C-alpha positions in Angstrom: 70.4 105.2 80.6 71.4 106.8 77.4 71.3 110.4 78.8 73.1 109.5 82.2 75.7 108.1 80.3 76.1 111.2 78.1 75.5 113.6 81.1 79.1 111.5 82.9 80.6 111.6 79.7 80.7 115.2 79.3 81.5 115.8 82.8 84.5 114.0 81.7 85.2 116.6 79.1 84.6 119.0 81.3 86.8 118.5 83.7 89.5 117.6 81.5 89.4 121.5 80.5 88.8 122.3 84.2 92.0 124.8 85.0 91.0 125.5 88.2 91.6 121.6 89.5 95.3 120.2 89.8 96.4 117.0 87.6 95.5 115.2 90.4 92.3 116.4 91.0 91.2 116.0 87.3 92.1 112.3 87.5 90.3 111.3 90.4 87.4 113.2 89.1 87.7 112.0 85.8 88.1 107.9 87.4 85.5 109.0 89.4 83.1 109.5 86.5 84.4 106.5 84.2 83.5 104.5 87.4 80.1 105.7 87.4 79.7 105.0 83.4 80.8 101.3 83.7 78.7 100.8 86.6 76.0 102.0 84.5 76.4 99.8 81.8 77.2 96.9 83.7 73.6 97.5 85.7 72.1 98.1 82.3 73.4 95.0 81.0 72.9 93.2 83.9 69.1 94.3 84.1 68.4 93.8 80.8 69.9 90.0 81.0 68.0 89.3 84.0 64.6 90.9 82.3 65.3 88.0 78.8 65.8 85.3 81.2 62.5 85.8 83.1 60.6 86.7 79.6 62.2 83.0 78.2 61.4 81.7 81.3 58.0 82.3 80.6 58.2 81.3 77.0 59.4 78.3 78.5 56.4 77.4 81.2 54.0 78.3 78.5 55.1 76.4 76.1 55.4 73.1 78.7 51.8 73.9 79.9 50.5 73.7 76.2 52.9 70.7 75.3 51.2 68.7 78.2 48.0 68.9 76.5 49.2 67.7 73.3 51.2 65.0 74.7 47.6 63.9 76.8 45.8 64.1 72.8 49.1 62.1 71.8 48.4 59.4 74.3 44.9 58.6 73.3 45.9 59.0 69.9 48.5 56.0 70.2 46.4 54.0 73.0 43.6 53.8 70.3 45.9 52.7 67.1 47.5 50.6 69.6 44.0 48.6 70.7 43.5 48.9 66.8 46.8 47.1 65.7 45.8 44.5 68.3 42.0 43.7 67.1 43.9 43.7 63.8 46.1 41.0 64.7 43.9 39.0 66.1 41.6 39.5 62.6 44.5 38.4 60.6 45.4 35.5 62.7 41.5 34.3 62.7 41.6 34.8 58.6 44.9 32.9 57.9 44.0 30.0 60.3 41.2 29.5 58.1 40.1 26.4 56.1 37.1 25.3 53.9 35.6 23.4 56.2 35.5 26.6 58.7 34.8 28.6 56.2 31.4 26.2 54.7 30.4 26.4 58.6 30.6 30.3 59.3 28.6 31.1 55.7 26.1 28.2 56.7 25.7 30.4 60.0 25.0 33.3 57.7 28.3 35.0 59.5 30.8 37.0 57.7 34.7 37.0 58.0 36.3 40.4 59.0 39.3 40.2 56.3 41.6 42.7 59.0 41.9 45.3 56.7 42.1 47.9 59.1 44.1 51.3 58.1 45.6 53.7 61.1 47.3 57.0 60.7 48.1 58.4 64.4 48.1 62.1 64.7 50.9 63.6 66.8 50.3 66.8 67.9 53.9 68.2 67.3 52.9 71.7 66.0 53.8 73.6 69.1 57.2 71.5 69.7 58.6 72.4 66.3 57.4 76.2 66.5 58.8 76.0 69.7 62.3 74.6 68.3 62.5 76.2 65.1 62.8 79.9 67.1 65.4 78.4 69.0 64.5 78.6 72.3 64.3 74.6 73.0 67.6 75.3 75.6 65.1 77.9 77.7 63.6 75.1 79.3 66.0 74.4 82.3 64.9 71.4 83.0 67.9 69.1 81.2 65.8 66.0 82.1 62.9 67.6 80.9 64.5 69.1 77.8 66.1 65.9 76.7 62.6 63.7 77.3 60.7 66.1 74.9 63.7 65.9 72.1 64.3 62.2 72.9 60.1 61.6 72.5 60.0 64.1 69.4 63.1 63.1 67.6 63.2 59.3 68.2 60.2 57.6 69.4 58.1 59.9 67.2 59.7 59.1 63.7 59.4 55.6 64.9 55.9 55.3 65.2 56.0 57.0 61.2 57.9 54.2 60.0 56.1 52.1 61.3 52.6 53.0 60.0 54.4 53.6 56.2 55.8 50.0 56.7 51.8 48.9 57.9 50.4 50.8 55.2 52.4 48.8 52.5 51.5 46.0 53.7 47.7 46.0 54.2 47.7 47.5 51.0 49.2 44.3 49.8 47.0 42.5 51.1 43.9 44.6 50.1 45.2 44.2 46.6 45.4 40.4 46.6 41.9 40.5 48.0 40.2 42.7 45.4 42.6 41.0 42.2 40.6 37.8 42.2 38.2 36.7 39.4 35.0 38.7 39.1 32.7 36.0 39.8 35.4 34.7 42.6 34.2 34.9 46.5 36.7 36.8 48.9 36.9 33.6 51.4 38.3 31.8 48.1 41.0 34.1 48.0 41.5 34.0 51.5 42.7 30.7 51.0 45.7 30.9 48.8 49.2 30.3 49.3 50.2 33.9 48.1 47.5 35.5 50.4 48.6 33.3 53.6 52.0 34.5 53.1 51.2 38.0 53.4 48.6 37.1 56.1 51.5 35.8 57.8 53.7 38.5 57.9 50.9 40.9 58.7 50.3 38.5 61.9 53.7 38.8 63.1 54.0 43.1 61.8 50.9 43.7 64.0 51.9 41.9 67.2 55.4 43.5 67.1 54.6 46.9 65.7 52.7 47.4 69.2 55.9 48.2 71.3 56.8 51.3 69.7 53.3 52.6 70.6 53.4 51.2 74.3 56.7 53.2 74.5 55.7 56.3 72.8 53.0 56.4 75.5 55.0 55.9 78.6 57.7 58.5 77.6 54.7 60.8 76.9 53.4 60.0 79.9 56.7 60.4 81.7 56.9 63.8 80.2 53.5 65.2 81.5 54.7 63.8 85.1 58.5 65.8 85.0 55.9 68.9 83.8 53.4 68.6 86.5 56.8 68.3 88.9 58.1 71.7 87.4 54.7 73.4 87.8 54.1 72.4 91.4 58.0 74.0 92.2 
């Protein structure tokens, strides 16, 4: 392109310093050639455009077919700490419904107690969304719908799910530590028993049975996602 370009251009120079054509002549043959060089560029431009689009395009469809795949590892990920949360719950509420007399009867059983103290950390697989973003070419996929769902699922719900399991964390951890800061020669069902354990009990009960939601919705955007995927892919 660079040659023709340079090839019109001194045809231009050339006829400029053509004596044998008219004024007239020069200028139509001159127009003639600056007609031809824009019409280069222009194609060349235009070519080169349409050649970036169809390579982002690409980007684009590759990156969706790899994002469905983490967002499939994404969903188990949550459905388990989700099931988790709720035998949790259901641990906790056993444990601070307890009382002496249930407790004399399940060691006279030779049964233990399951004290609930369950710890999650959910892996998201977000590695390929943030590569994906941080080169900038989130606005390839043309999809709007699409394109908001993914930021919406990665930016929102995601960071959610974090706070969440921080908030958890602190306060199984509490509740760990009231278990293990009893007397040395104290059993675990005593401790069980007090006020200052049933309190956090308590609020452990209610954290588990409404920390749940998040998780349920986390997994039906994803889930929405993969489906507005599949619908791109079978275009």
């Amino acid at each position: 392109m660079q040659d023709e370009i340079i090839k019109h251009t001194k045809k231009i120079y050339s006829e400029m310093n053509n004596k044998k054509h008219s004024f007239k002549e020069k200028v139509k043959e001159i127009l003639t050639e600056i007609l031809i060089i824009v019409f280069a560029v222009s194609l060349s431009i235009w070519l080169h455009s349409w050649s970036e689009e169809k390579h982002q395009q690409k980007d684009a469809q590759k990156f969706l077919m790899g994002l469905k795949g983490d967002l499939q590892n994404d969903i188990s990920n949550l459905e388990n700490t989700k099931k988790l949360l709720s035998k949790t719950q259901k641990q906790i509420d056993f444990v601070l419904h307890l009382t002496p007399k249930k407790i004399d009867s399940i060691e006279a059983n030779h049964k233990e107690i399951n004290s609930g103290t369950n710890f999650i950390n959910t892996l998201i697989n977000n590695g390929s969304y943030e590569g994906f973003k941080s080169s900038g070419k989130i606005n390839t996929i043309e999809n709007q719908k699409v394109r908001n769902k993914i930021l919406s699922y990665y930016q929102q719900t995601i960071p959610q799910i974090a706070i969440v399991e921080v908030s958890y964390e602190r306060l199984i951890s509490r509740y760990v530590d009231l278990l293990i800061s009893g007397k040395e020669d104290e059993d675990i069902n005593t401790t069980v028993l007090k006020k200052k354990t049933k309190i956090v009990l308590s609020g452990l009960s209610k954290f588990t049975q409404y920390s749940q939601e998040p998780y349920q919705n986390a997994i039906k955007e994803a889930k929405e996602i993969i489906k507005e995927i599949e619908a791109e892919e079978a275009k």
